[in-house]
XYZ file of N, CA, C and O in Angstrom:
840
model
N 45.035 -76.573 -41.375
C 45.433 -77.043 -42.622
C 44.154 -76.878 -43.584
O 43.013 -77.312 -43.258
N 44.369 -76.280 -44.733
C 43.264 -76.245 -45.733
C 43.844 -76.758 -47.088
O 44.978 -76.577 -47.381
N 42.925 -77.203 -47.918
C 43.235 -77.754 -49.253
C 43.512 -76.517 -50.105
O 43.047 -75.471 -49.925
N 44.235 -76.749 -51.331
C 44.477 -75.712 -52.289
C 43.152 -75.319 -52.826
O 42.235 -75.949 -52.920
N 43.014 -73.952 -53.052
C 41.789 -73.303 -53.621
C 41.289 -74.008 -54.843
O 40.125 -74.241 -54.967
N 42.184 -74.357 -55.772
C 41.704 -75.036 -56.951
C 41.076 -76.352 -56.731
O 40.083 -76.761 -57.446
N 41.537 -77.067 -55.617
C 41.013 -78.370 -55.349
C 39.538 -78.151 -54.802
O 38.707 -78.999 -55.021
N 39.461 -77.134 -53.900
C 38.122 -76.947 -53.254
C 37.147 -76.497 -54.395
O 35.962 -77.032 -54.372
N 37.585 -75.661 -55.229
C 36.516 -75.271 -56.408
C 36.170 -76.582 -57.240
O 35.089 -76.729 -57.532
N 37.213 -77.340 -57.554
C 36.903 -78.498 -58.473
C 36.001 -79.493 -57.718
O 35.158 -80.034 -58.367
N 36.344 -79.786 -56.451
C 35.399 -80.648 -55.708
C 33.929 -80.193 -55.610
O 32.985 -80.980 -55.758
N 33.850 -78.898 -55.361
C 32.433 -78.356 -55.387
C 31.712 -78.384 -56.759
O 30.522 -78.753 -56.760
N 32.376 -78.077 -57.756
C 31.910 -78.072 -59.115
C 31.496 -79.609 -59.504
O 30.410 -79.728 -59.945
N 32.389 -80.552 -59.133
C 32.020 -81.917 -59.395
C 30.776 -82.334 -58.723
O 29.896 -83.087 -59.167
N 30.611 -81.975 -57.412
C 29.500 -82.213 -56.590
C 28.156 -81.599 -57.255
O 27.117 -82.386 -57.308
N 28.295 -80.389 -57.584
C 27.140 -79.787 -58.333
C 26.696 -80.572 -59.557
O 25.493 -80.902 -59.769
N 27.649 -80.893 -60.277
C 27.369 -81.538 -61.546
C 26.834 -83.000 -61.306
O 25.828 -83.363 -61.947
N 27.366 -83.786 -60.468
C 26.950 -85.127 -60.241
C 25.563 -85.110 -59.683
O 24.714 -85.928 -60.004
N 25.428 -84.214 -58.580
C 23.999 -84.285 -57.980
C 22.877 -83.759 -59.120
O 21.809 -84.212 -59.080
N 23.344 -82.692 -59.824
C 22.346 -82.086 -60.821
C 21.896 -83.243 -61.892
O 20.865 -83.432 -62.197
N 22.979 -84.052 -62.289
C 22.641 -85.102 -63.291
C 21.910 -86.175 -62.688
O 21.110 -86.957 -63.501
N 21.964 -86.417 -61.340
C 21.207 -87.482 -60.712
C 19.769 -87.155 -60.736
O 18.938 -88.052 -60.822
N 19.384 -85.910 -60.500
C 17.955 -85.634 -60.265
C 17.278 -85.340 -61.674
O 16.563 -84.390 -61.794
N 17.541 -86.218 -62.595
C 16.755 -86.260 -63.844
C 16.670 -84.936 -64.549
O 15.543 -84.329 -64.784
N 17.758 -84.298 -64.727
C 17.935 -82.976 -65.289
C 17.275 -83.046 -66.614
O 17.376 -83.914 -67.494
N 16.619 -81.818 -67.010
C 16.143 -81.617 -68.406
C 17.240 -81.563 -69.427
O 18.351 -81.231 -69.045
N 16.983 -81.779 -70.673
C 18.013 -81.890 -71.673
C 18.998 -80.732 -71.631
O 20.228 -80.977 -71.653
N 18.545 -79.575 -71.591
C 19.506 -78.381 -71.665
C 20.347 -78.329 -70.305
O 21.490 -77.970 -70.344
N 19.607 -78.625 -69.273
C 20.361 -78.611 -67.934
C 21.312 -79.690 -67.897
O 22.364 -79.478 -67.242
N 21.026 -80.844 -68.440
C 22.002 -81.915 -68.425
C 23.233 -81.645 -69.234
O 24.321 -81.842 -68.781
N 23.080 -80.949 -70.275
C 24.308 -80.365 -71.063
C 25.143 -79.385 -70.272
O 26.368 -79.549 -70.211
N 24.482 -78.575 -69.447
C 25.156 -77.714 -68.606
C 25.997 -78.364 -67.502
O 27.063 -78.129 -67.231
N 25.340 -79.351 -66.888
C 25.968 -80.068 -65.784
C 27.173 -80.925 -66.331
O 28.151 -81.024 -65.627
N 26.851 -81.508 -67.580
C 28.016 -82.136 -68.226
C 29.275 -81.128 -68.432
O 30.353 -81.561 -68.285
N 28.935 -79.966 -68.780
C 30.027 -78.882 -69.047
C 30.660 -78.739 -67.668
O 31.851 -78.410 -67.610
N 29.910 -78.432 -66.674
C 30.406 -78.295 -65.364
C 31.376 -79.328 -64.824
O 32.377 -79.220 -64.336
N 30.904 -80.648 -65.130
C 31.775 -81.749 -64.916
C 33.058 -81.766 -65.695
O 34.122 -82.086 -65.096
N 32.975 -81.358 -66.830
C 34.204 -81.340 -67.748
C 35.180 -80.208 -67.086
O 36.368 -80.422 -67.146
N 34.644 -78.971 -66.700
C 35.467 -78.132 -66.114
C 36.172 -78.530 -64.787
O 37.294 -78.326 -64.543
N 35.348 -79.274 -63.900
C 35.991 -79.864 -62.755
C 37.008 -80.761 -63.045
O 38.141 -80.847 -62.445
N 36.960 -81.638 -64.033
C 37.936 -82.535 -64.565
C 39.098 -81.838 -65.086
O 40.333 -82.300 -64.587
N 38.929 -80.864 -65.821
C 40.099 -79.982 -66.326
C 40.900 -79.344 -65.201
O 42.153 -79.283 -65.165
N 40.129 -78.840 -64.264
C 40.945 -78.259 -63.008
C 41.652 -79.176 -62.210
O 42.774 -79.114 -61.853
N 41.090 -80.362 -62.007
C 41.816 -81.480 -61.231
C 42.961 -81.907 -62.077
O 44.059 -82.191 -61.487
N 42.853 -82.011 -63.340
C 43.996 -82.523 -64.287
C 45.069 -81.511 -64.116
O 46.321 -81.815 -63.936
N 44.785 -80.219 -64.271
C 45.767 -79.242 -64.287
C 46.411 -79.048 -62.856
O 47.710 -78.839 -62.828
N 45.599 -79.066 -61.937
C 46.216 -78.952 -60.520
C 46.970 -80.032 -59.958
O 48.018 -79.918 -59.229
N 46.728 -81.245 -60.515
C 47.453 -82.376 -59.990
C 48.520 -82.894 -61.033
O 49.096 -83.949 -60.796
N 48.498 -82.150 -62.187
C 49.555 -82.649 -63.232
C 49.295 -84.146 -63.629
O 50.152 -84.801 -63.803
N 47.867 -84.302 -63.780
C 47.454 -85.726 -64.305
C 46.806 -85.567 -65.496
O 46.131 -84.480 -65.876
N 46.894 -86.557 -66.491
C 46.290 -86.389 -67.797
C 44.688 -86.375 -67.538
O 44.157 -87.128 -66.776
N 44.145 -85.604 -68.422
C 42.614 -85.403 -68.369
C 42.019 -86.803 -68.537
O 40.861 -87.185 -67.895
N 42.495 -87.474 -69.440
C 41.896 -88.940 -69.750
C 41.879 -89.875 -68.566
O 41.130 -90.782 -68.573
N 42.809 -89.661 -67.546
C 42.844 -90.385 -66.345
C 41.854 -89.807 -65.323
O 41.323 -90.604 -64.563
N 41.662 -88.542 -65.350
C 40.780 -87.985 -64.396
C 39.262 -88.262 -64.622
O 38.533 -88.614 -63.788
N 38.831 -88.011 -65.934
C 37.493 -88.086 -66.311
C 36.800 -89.384 -65.785
O 35.672 -89.483 -65.240
N 37.392 -90.533 -66.089
C 36.771 -91.789 -65.561
C 36.513 -91.878 -64.091
O 35.482 -92.531 -63.633
N 37.453 -91.343 -63.277
C 37.324 -91.437 -61.943
C 36.081 -90.588 -61.453
O 35.411 -90.972 -60.469
N 35.768 -89.446 -62.074
C 34.624 -88.547 -61.677
C 33.292 -89.290 -62.119
O 32.343 -88.769 -61.789
N 33.405 -90.368 -62.991
C 32.067 -90.909 -63.415
C 31.801 -92.229 -62.732
O 30.863 -92.793 -63.044
N 32.655 -92.565 -61.811
C 32.389 -93.849 -60.997
C 31.269 -93.701 -59.974
O 30.324 -94.514 -59.990
N 31.199 -92.580 -59.268
C 30.150 -92.286 -58.372
C 28.850 -91.817 -59.043
O 28.940 -90.987 -59.885
N 27.680 -92.241 -58.502
C 26.474 -91.787 -59.066
C 25.551 -91.488 -57.878
O 25.798 -91.656 -56.658
N 24.454 -90.689 -58.292
C 23.617 -90.275 -57.145
C 23.978 -88.956 -56.559
O 24.925 -88.203 -56.963
N 23.296 -88.612 -55.341
C 23.492 -87.393 -54.726
C 24.946 -87.419 -54.052
O 25.297 -88.469 -53.413
N 25.724 -86.485 -54.226
C 27.095 -86.366 -53.815
C 27.223 -86.244 -52.378
O 26.669 -85.500 -51.764
N 27.978 -87.224 -51.742
C 28.316 -87.124 -50.316
C 29.794 -87.429 -50.183
O 30.366 -88.162 -51.057
N 30.501 -87.140 -49.050
C 31.752 -87.503 -48.823
C 31.971 -89.041 -48.685
O 31.055 -89.755 -48.311
N 33.059 -89.456 -49.310
C 33.554 -90.883 -49.064
C 33.990 -91.183 -47.722
O 34.315 -90.272 -46.987
N 33.958 -92.403 -47.278
C 34.355 -92.675 -45.913
C 35.485 -93.742 -45.867
O 35.346 -94.841 -46.439
N 36.602 -93.289 -45.384
C 37.830 -94.198 -45.190
C 37.894 -94.581 -43.791
O 37.706 -93.652 -42.893
N 38.041 -95.922 -43.419
C 38.052 -96.399 -42.074
C 39.550 -96.844 -41.896
O 40.172 -97.527 -42.790
N 40.141 -96.581 -40.576
C 41.394 -96.903 -40.348
C 41.439 -97.563 -38.893
O 40.786 -97.080 -37.958
N 42.252 -98.598 -38.627
C 42.267 -99.226 -37.477
C 43.568 -98.829 -36.631
O 44.606 -98.877 -37.363
N 43.384 -98.423 -35.381
C 44.424 -98.163 -34.480
C 44.603 -99.176 -33.524
O 43.783 -99.282 -32.522
N 45.657 -100.014 -33.733
C 45.979 -101.199 -32.791
C 47.300 -100.893 -32.036
O 48.151 -100.620 -32.708
N 47.198 -100.991 -30.790
C 48.392 -100.914 -29.944
C 48.737 -102.227 -29.270
O 47.842 -102.952 -28.897
N 50.087 -102.491 -29.060
C 50.595 -103.550 -28.437
C 51.846 -103.155 -27.832
O 52.866 -102.768 -28.531
N 51.930 -103.288 -26.539
C 53.223 -102.850 -25.776
C 53.543 -101.507 -26.062
O 54.854 -101.228 -26.347
N 52.694 -100.665 -26.097
C 52.841 -99.138 -26.450
C 53.401 -98.927 -27.731
O 54.099 -97.871 -28.023
N 53.147 -99.800 -28.674
C 53.641 -99.675 -30.072
C 52.312 -99.802 -31.023
O 51.412 -100.430 -30.572
N 52.398 -99.067 -32.107
C 51.168 -99.062 -33.005
C 51.491 -99.914 -34.262
O 52.543 -99.948 -34.738
N 50.286 -100.524 -34.735
C 50.430 -101.454 -35.778
C 50.326 -100.704 -37.073
O 49.491 -99.941 -37.322
N 51.378 -100.935 -37.889
C 51.339 -100.282 -39.295
C 51.587 -101.327 -40.366
O 52.104 -102.387 -40.129
N 51.179 -101.068 -41.717
C 51.387 -101.908 -42.742
C 52.028 -101.110 -43.852
O 51.874 -99.887 -44.003
N 52.778 -101.781 -44.702
C 53.314 -101.176 -45.889
C 52.347 -101.108 -46.969
O 51.768 -102.160 -47.360
N 52.223 -99.895 -47.623
C 51.186 -99.672 -48.818
C 51.954 -99.898 -50.033
O 52.764 -99.031 -50.392
N 51.691 -100.913 -50.764
C 52.365 -101.182 -52.026
C 52.120 -100.136 -53.072
O 52.949 -99.809 -53.900
N 50.867 -99.603 -53.115
C 50.542 -98.577 -54.036
C 51.314 -97.168 -53.845
O 51.152 -96.258 -54.582
N 51.946 -97.038 -52.773
C 52.530 -95.914 -52.378
C 54.061 -96.086 -51.999
O 54.649 -95.659 -50.817
N 54.739 -96.837 -52.960
C 56.151 -97.067 -52.722
C 56.569 -97.799 -51.479
O 57.429 -97.429 -50.706
N 55.617 -98.472 -50.853
C 55.847 -99.292 -49.652
C 56.086 -98.380 -48.385
O 56.743 -98.839 -47.379
N 55.449 -97.205 -48.418
C 55.370 -96.419 -47.338
C 54.390 -97.006 -46.300
O 53.645 -97.817 -46.780
N 54.443 -96.585 -44.990
C 53.619 -97.222 -44.078
C 52.394 -96.465 -43.575
O 52.304 -95.265 -43.705
N 51.335 -97.177 -43.191
C 50.161 -96.624 -42.920
C 49.388 -97.570 -41.856
O 49.805 -98.560 -41.619
N 48.348 -96.792 -41.224
C 47.414 -97.692 -40.474
C 46.639 -98.663 -41.358
O 46.284 -98.185 -42.476
N 46.253 -99.773 -40.987
C 45.463 -100.653 -41.865
C 44.094 -100.054 -42.035
O 43.554 -99.615 -41.165
N 43.652 -100.076 -43.275
C 42.266 -99.631 -43.575
C 41.938 -99.323 -44.940
O 42.804 -99.686 -45.821
N 40.884 -98.696 -45.295
C 40.527 -98.368 -46.635
C 39.058 -97.925 -46.704
O 38.462 -97.623 -45.672
N 38.572 -97.816 -47.949
C 37.218 -97.427 -48.056
C 36.302 -98.380 -47.485
O 36.350 -99.578 -47.504
N 35.155 -97.874 -46.657
C 34.148 -98.629 -46.134
C 33.363 -99.258 -47.241
O 33.080 -98.668 -48.268
N 32.831 -100.524 -47.041
C 32.131 -101.228 -48.031
C 30.596 -101.078 -47.796
O 30.107 -100.979 -46.606
N 29.817 -101.030 -48.819
C 28.354 -101.019 -48.646
C 27.838 -102.310 -48.090
O 28.379 -103.348 -48.295
N 26.933 -102.235 -47.165
C 26.412 -103.382 -46.481
C 27.059 -103.732 -45.093
O 26.677 -104.648 -44.468
N 28.122 -102.866 -44.853
C 28.831 -103.233 -43.574
C 28.825 -101.952 -42.708
O 28.869 -100.812 -43.183
N 28.699 -102.130 -41.460
C 28.940 -101.104 -40.451
C 30.413 -100.611 -40.513
O 31.310 -101.407 -40.946
N 30.619 -99.430 -40.080
C 32.005 -98.882 -40.060
C 32.829 -99.948 -39.241
O 34.139 -100.044 -39.542
N 32.341 -100.238 -37.966
C 33.220 -101.111 -37.140
C 33.570 -102.413 -37.747
O 34.643 -102.925 -37.663
N 32.599 -103.149 -38.454
C 32.770 -104.288 -39.186
C 33.793 -104.060 -40.386
O 34.658 -104.781 -40.610
N 33.608 -102.996 -41.046
C 34.540 -102.638 -42.148
C 36.129 -102.472 -41.670
O 36.958 -103.048 -42.266
N 36.280 -101.782 -40.574
C 37.530 -101.616 -40.074
C 38.275 -102.994 -39.625
O 39.449 -103.252 -39.923
N 37.489 -103.833 -38.947
C 37.927 -105.130 -38.507
C 38.317 -105.919 -39.695
O 39.302 -106.655 -39.837
N 37.485 -105.929 -40.833
C 37.758 -106.694 -42.044
C 39.078 -106.182 -42.771
O 39.855 -107.006 -43.120
N 39.262 -104.822 -42.801
C 40.502 -104.330 -43.273
C 41.637 -104.702 -42.540
O 42.755 -104.956 -43.124
N 41.571 -104.695 -41.238
C 42.768 -105.061 -40.445
C 43.121 -106.481 -40.697
O 44.290 -106.764 -40.990
N 42.185 -107.402 -40.831
C 42.510 -108.773 -41.214
C 43.149 -108.875 -42.580
O 44.181 -109.582 -42.817
N 42.437 -108.293 -43.542
C 42.892 -108.448 -44.847
C 44.365 -107.967 -45.052
O 45.085 -108.550 -45.807
N 44.702 -106.831 -44.396
C 45.927 -106.167 -44.649
C 47.103 -106.660 -43.793
O 48.246 -106.489 -43.969
N 46.672 -107.208 -42.506
C 47.762 -107.521 -41.447
C 47.665 -109.050 -41.161
O 48.703 -109.574 -40.624
N 46.546 -109.692 -41.293
C 46.380 -111.132 -40.874
C 45.931 -111.263 -39.426
O 45.747 -112.373 -38.953
N 45.770 -110.043 -38.822
C 45.295 -110.117 -37.327
C 43.702 -109.968 -37.280
O 43.078 -109.142 -38.007
N 43.202 -110.714 -36.409
C 41.718 -110.611 -36.047
C 41.540 -109.650 -35.032
O 42.209 -109.648 -33.941
N 40.633 -108.592 -35.199
C 40.503 -107.634 -34.295
C 39.101 -107.094 -34.194
O 38.200 -107.560 -35.015
N 38.711 -106.290 -33.179
C 37.414 -105.759 -33.093
C 37.556 -104.243 -32.772
O 38.470 -103.771 -32.052
N 36.595 -103.431 -33.248
C 36.639 -101.938 -32.911
C 35.996 -101.817 -31.556
O 34.976 -102.404 -31.249
N 36.682 -100.851 -30.709
C 36.165 -100.709 -29.381
C 35.835 -99.192 -29.182
O 35.057 -98.832 -28.229
N 36.497 -98.334 -30.030
C 36.137 -96.845 -29.716
C 36.399 -96.098 -31.010
O 37.440 -96.308 -31.704
N 35.520 -95.140 -31.292
C 35.923 -94.182 -32.387
C 36.825 -93.189 -31.920
O 36.353 -92.236 -31.027
N 38.092 -93.076 -32.254
C 38.969 -92.087 -31.838
C 38.779 -90.676 -32.470
O 38.965 -89.697 -31.796
N 38.531 -90.822 -33.780
C 38.523 -89.437 -34.502
C 37.725 -89.775 -35.698
O 37.805 -90.698 -36.437
N 36.977 -88.594 -36.150
C 36.278 -88.487 -37.443
C 36.729 -87.201 -38.078
O 36.364 -86.166 -37.695
N 37.738 -87.394 -38.992
C 38.383 -86.232 -39.540
C 37.917 -85.882 -41.001
O 37.638 -86.833 -41.765
N 37.817 -84.633 -41.367
C 37.657 -84.219 -42.674
C 38.986 -84.187 -43.408
O 39.873 -83.468 -42.979
N 39.132 -84.979 -44.322
C 40.409 -85.109 -45.036
C 40.971 -83.801 -45.413
O 42.266 -83.577 -45.385
N 40.037 -82.936 -45.945
C 40.573 -81.688 -46.496
C 41.188 -80.751 -45.397
O 41.877 -79.737 -45.702
N 40.971 -81.067 -44.193
C 41.351 -80.174 -43.040
C 42.643 -80.673 -42.485
O 43.117 -79.974 -41.467
N 43.401 -81.714 -43.110
C 44.678 -82.241 -42.547
C 45.668 -82.376 -43.695
O 45.335 -82.118 -44.817
N 46.851 -82.524 -43.204
C 47.887 -82.450 -44.144
C 48.053 -83.642 -45.062
O 49.296 -84.116 -45.127
N 47.108 -83.936 -45.690
C 47.092 -85.054 -46.811
C 47.338 -84.422 -48.061
O 46.894 -83.341 -48.328
N 48.032 -85.037 -49.092
C 48.043 -84.497 -50.385
C 46.882 -84.474 -51.092
O 45.860 -85.094 -50.640
N 46.679 -83.601 -52.075
C 45.489 -83.291 -52.709
C 44.840 -84.676 -53.366
O 45.507 -85.599 -53.804
N 43.496 -84.638 -53.213
C 42.835 -85.915 -53.839
C 41.543 -85.408 -54.433
O 40.874 -84.461 -53.961
N 41.013 -86.068 -55.420
C 39.930 -85.655 -56.204
C 38.484 -85.715 -55.456
O 37.669 -84.903 -55.741
N 38.530 -86.620 -54.521
C 37.196 -86.798 -53.766
C 37.322 -86.072 -52.361
O 38.417 -86.139 -51.772
N 36.258 -85.525 -51.960
C 36.153 -85.060 -50.600
C 35.818 -86.344 -49.676
O 34.967 -87.076 -50.033
N 36.632 -86.531 -48.578
C 36.475 -87.682 -47.836
C 36.548 -87.475 -46.423
O 37.136 -86.531 -45.962
N 35.792 -88.332 -45.648
C 35.923 -88.315 -44.144
C 36.766 -89.481 -43.785
O 36.668 -90.584 -44.347
N 37.607 -89.406 -42.743
C 38.430 -90.525 -42.275
C 38.058 -90.841 -40.840
O 38.128 -90.024 -39.828
N 37.648 -92.062 -40.746
C 37.185 -92.624 -39.378
C 38.312 -93.528 -38.803
O 38.592 -94.484 -39.368
N 38.834 -93.021 -37.650
C 39.894 -93.933 -37.064
C 39.436 -94.511 -35.729
O 38.869 -93.876 -34.777
N 39.353 -95.869 -35.715
C 38.847 -96.572 -34.662
C 39.954 -97.335 -33.799
O 40.966 -97.828 -34.343
N 39.913 -97.192 -32.519
C 40.754 -97.883 -31.617
C 40.260 -99.353 -31.788
O 39.057 -99.628 -31.446
N 41.259 -100.254 -32.019
C 40.863 -101.645 -32.130
C 41.655 -102.568 -31.243
O 42.790 -102.116 -30.849
N 41.190 -103.735 -30.807
C 41.796 -104.600 -29.973
C 41.963 -105.944 -30.724
O 41.032 -106.358 -31.420
N 43.163 -106.584 -30.616
C 43.396 -107.769 -31.178
C 42.714 -108.919 -30.484
O 42.463 -108.850 -29.166
N 42.059 -109.785 -31.180
C 41.322 -110.913 -30.489
C 42.273 -111.967 -30.261
O 41.998 -112.922 -29.438
N 43.373 -111.973 -30.920
C 44.439 -113.053 -30.728
C 45.835 -112.487 -31.164
O 45.816 -111.626 -32.035
N 46.925 -112.935 -30.610
C 48.147 -112.671 -31.142
C 48.549 -113.426 -32.352
O 49.554 -113.088 -32.949
N 47.760 -114.440 -32.677
C 48.069 -115.210 -33.845
C 47.781 -114.389 -35.052
O 46.711 -113.790 -35.344
N 48.723 -114.427 -35.934
C 48.508 -113.778 -37.263
C 48.503 -114.720 -38.411
O 49.248 -115.634 -38.554
N 47.339 -114.665 -39.137
C 46.980 -115.530 -40.247
C 46.868 -114.679 -41.487
O 45.660 -114.248 -41.895
N 48.021 -114.474 -42.312
C 47.943 -113.540 -43.412
C 46.823 -114.023 -44.435
O 46.715 -115.221 -44.712
N 46.139 -113.120 -44.865
C 45.092 -113.459 -46.000
C 45.765 -113.617 -47.368
O 46.434 -112.765 -47.794
N 45.693 -114.897 -47.888
C 46.296 -115.078 -49.149
C 45.867 -114.264 -50.315
O 46.463 -114.216 -51.262
N 44.783 -113.624 -50.218
C 44.131 -112.813 -51.292
C 44.807 -111.397 -51.253
O 44.524 -110.492 -52.079
N 45.555 -111.071 -50.062
C 46.079 -109.695 -49.980
C 47.176 -109.298 -50.930
O 48.208 -109.936 -50.947
N 46.832 -108.384 -51.783
C 47.826 -107.880 -52.803
C 48.157 -106.450 -52.580
O 48.948 -105.808 -53.420
N 47.546 -105.835 -51.571
C 47.665 -104.324 -51.441
C 48.784 -103.837 -50.493
O 49.349 -102.859 -50.662
N 49.166 -104.705 -49.512
C 50.095 -104.318 -48.524
C 51.317 -105.375 -48.403
O 51.062 -106.469 -48.826
N 52.344 -104.790 -47.811
C 53.550 -105.673 -47.704
C 53.904 -106.127 -46.337
O 53.054 -106.757 -45.755
N 54.918 -105.582 -45.738
C 55.307 -105.974 -44.381
C 54.362 -105.316 -43.366
O 53.596 -104.406 -43.564
N 54.445 -105.986 -42.162
C 53.602 -105.573 -41.070
C 54.410 -105.413 -39.842
O 55.305 -106.219 -39.671
N 54.203 -104.296 -39.068
C 54.990 -104.205 -37.783
C 54.375 -103.290 -36.809
O 53.498 -102.540 -37.048
N 54.896 -103.449 -35.563
C 54.602 -102.509 -34.478
C 55.721 -101.417 -34.257
O 56.873 -101.841 -34.201
N 55.402 -100.169 -34.049
C 56.368 -99.140 -33.952
C 56.083 -98.223 -32.719
O 54.866 -97.867 -32.585
N 57.140 -97.813 -32.076
C 56.886 -96.848 -30.949
C 56.723 -95.445 -31.594
O 56.984 -95.157 -32.741
N 56.285 -94.495 -30.820
C 55.964 -93.198 -31.214
C 57.180 -92.500 -31.731
O 57.079 -91.694 -32.659
N 58.474 -92.805 -31.183
C 59.646 -92.093 -31.743
C 60.446 -92.952 -32.752
O 61.544 -92.555 -32.953
N 59.829 -93.967 -33.328
C 60.463 -94.779 -34.232
C 59.636 -95.006 -35.464
O 59.705 -96.059 -36.267
N 58.849 -94.130 -35.887
C 57.812 -94.244 -36.986
C 58.655 -94.276 -38.294
O 59.602 -93.479 -38.559
N 58.254 -95.227 -39.233
C 58.901 -95.301 -40.578
C 58.246 -94.196 -41.363
O 57.360 -93.346 -41.020
N 58.653 -94.093 -42.689
C 58.217 -93.247 -43.641
C 56.679 -93.464 -43.817
O 56.346 -94.514 -44.212
N 55.797 -92.427 -43.653
C 54.336 -92.713 -43.736
C 53.835 -92.380 -45.102
O 54.368 -91.509 -45.837
N 52.725 -93.181 -45.446
C 51.914 -92.732 -46.607
C 50.968 -91.685 -46.176
O 49.857 -92.001 -45.632
N 51.433 -90.464 -46.339
C 50.570 -89.277 -45.889
C 49.194 -89.189 -46.641
O 48.331 -88.452 -46.102
N 48.969 -89.877 -47.719
C 47.698 -89.899 -48.393
C 46.727 -90.577 -47.435
O 45.443 -90.302 -47.511
N 47.262 -91.457 -46.495
C 46.331 -92.222 -45.733
C 46.343 -91.889 -44.245
O 45.344 -91.880 -43.608
N 47.500 -91.480 -43.705
C 47.633 -91.129 -42.204
C 48.876 -90.109 -42.199
O 49.774 -90.273 -42.926
N 48.687 -89.210 -41.292
C 49.823 -88.154 -41.100
C 50.535 -88.511 -39.598
O 49.872 -89.100 -38.734
N 51.710 -87.941 -39.600
C 52.392 -88.116 -38.208
C 51.669 -87.542 -37.079
O 51.595 -88.003 -36.061
N 51.071 -86.337 -37.314
C 50.185 -85.551 -36.345
C 49.109 -86.458 -35.888
O 48.732 -86.549 -34.585
N 48.410 -87.072 -36.725
C 47.307 -87.950 -36.404
C 47.852 -89.158 -35.583
O 47.206 -89.448 -34.449
N 48.883 -89.744 -35.916
C 49.341 -90.888 -35.202
C 49.777 -90.408 -33.691
O 49.541 -91.153 -32.725
N 50.471 -89.300 -33.726
C 50.711 -88.663 -32.442
C 49.543 -88.392 -31.573
O 49.568 -88.746 -30.276
N 48.400 -87.999 -32.189
C 47.189 -87.855 -31.465
C 46.658 -89.146 -30.858
O 46.132 -89.274 -29.808
N 46.818 -90.275 -31.590
C 46.414 -91.526 -31.182
C 47.166 -92.111 -29.967
O 46.705 -92.776 -29.231
N 48.444 -91.707 -30.033
C 49.387 -92.079 -28.855
C 48.821 -91.305 -27.605
O 48.854 -91.891 -26.513
N 48.388 -90.143 -27.811
C 47.794 -89.350 -26.731
C 46.451 -90.060 -26.157
O 46.226 -90.067 -24.986
N 45.771 -90.548 -27.121
C 44.501 -91.325 -26.682
C 44.957 -92.524 -25.902
O 44.260 -93.005 -24.994
N 45.973 -93.171 -26.297
C 46.518 -94.387 -25.586
C 46.882 -94.008 -24.215
O 46.542 -94.701 -23.222
N 47.570 -92.923 -23.945
C 47.969 -92.520 -22.674
C 46.836 -92.003 -21.791
O 46.784 -91.976 -20.586
N 45.780 -91.403 -22.495
C 44.670 -90.828 -21.820
C 43.332 -91.472 -22.414
O 42.775 -90.805 -23.191
N 43.055 -92.674 -22.082
C 41.821 -93.313 -22.666
C 40.494 -92.541 -22.396
O 39.541 -92.813 -23.174
N 40.424 -91.723 -21.445
C 39.123 -90.922 -21.254
C 38.956 -89.813 -22.232
O 37.881 -89.132 -22.262
N 39.975 -89.526 -23.111
C 39.818 -88.424 -24.146
C 38.538 -88.688 -24.946
O 38.329 -89.833 -25.346
N 37.737 -87.587 -25.294
C 36.619 -87.923 -26.178
C 37.062 -88.010 -27.631
O 38.149 -87.685 -27.983
N 36.110 -88.364 -28.432
C 36.333 -88.597 -29.828
C 36.771 -87.208 -30.462
O 36.004 -86.222 -30.194
N 37.656 -87.144 -31.326
C 37.986 -85.939 -32.143
C 37.245 -85.747 -33.241
O 36.968 -86.896 -33.970
N 36.861 -84.700 -33.761
C 36.102 -84.387 -34.977
C 36.448 -82.990 -35.413
O 36.730 -82.187 -34.594
N 36.314 -82.768 -36.679
C 36.450 -81.460 -37.286
C 35.109 -80.743 -37.249
O 34.051 -81.372 -37.548
């Protein structure tokens, strides 16, 4: 699986512009990098059918040398079923609990926090199942280049204590491999979940990566 060519070009142009602006560019170079950033924004807007005014602020959030963003996801099994949550921002489609890793947290701590915030279960990370390049999998186009870290996690208790601050996710449930609901493919794909069931059946499998 590869991303559309226009998205690859736009991501690379945005990376060149952001990194160039970070390293104290001279006035004329700064203007050129700003022009490159504008071109990247126009490509993203045209390719995604999104208004340019919506795209440009997103490209101005990150500062510094450009690196891929990190998305952490928790893979929790119980009675041969996988834990999923409804994503409110994606029409209540289902996904593995998770989100962007936070500054100041290790990846394992981040995924445990995300599981609690989105499901109400306390858990701990026990194994990195996969580190995927988002661009190499069947996710819909996205303006940022991102890596997706999927951790096998164990529940510390069967007690569920929903976080009252949670506004991102809806229902929570465990699903068998042959009974998956409609997935939020921006966050996880059916092929990825199938692979994690393979890890459940064969715990000795090594970590997957692209």
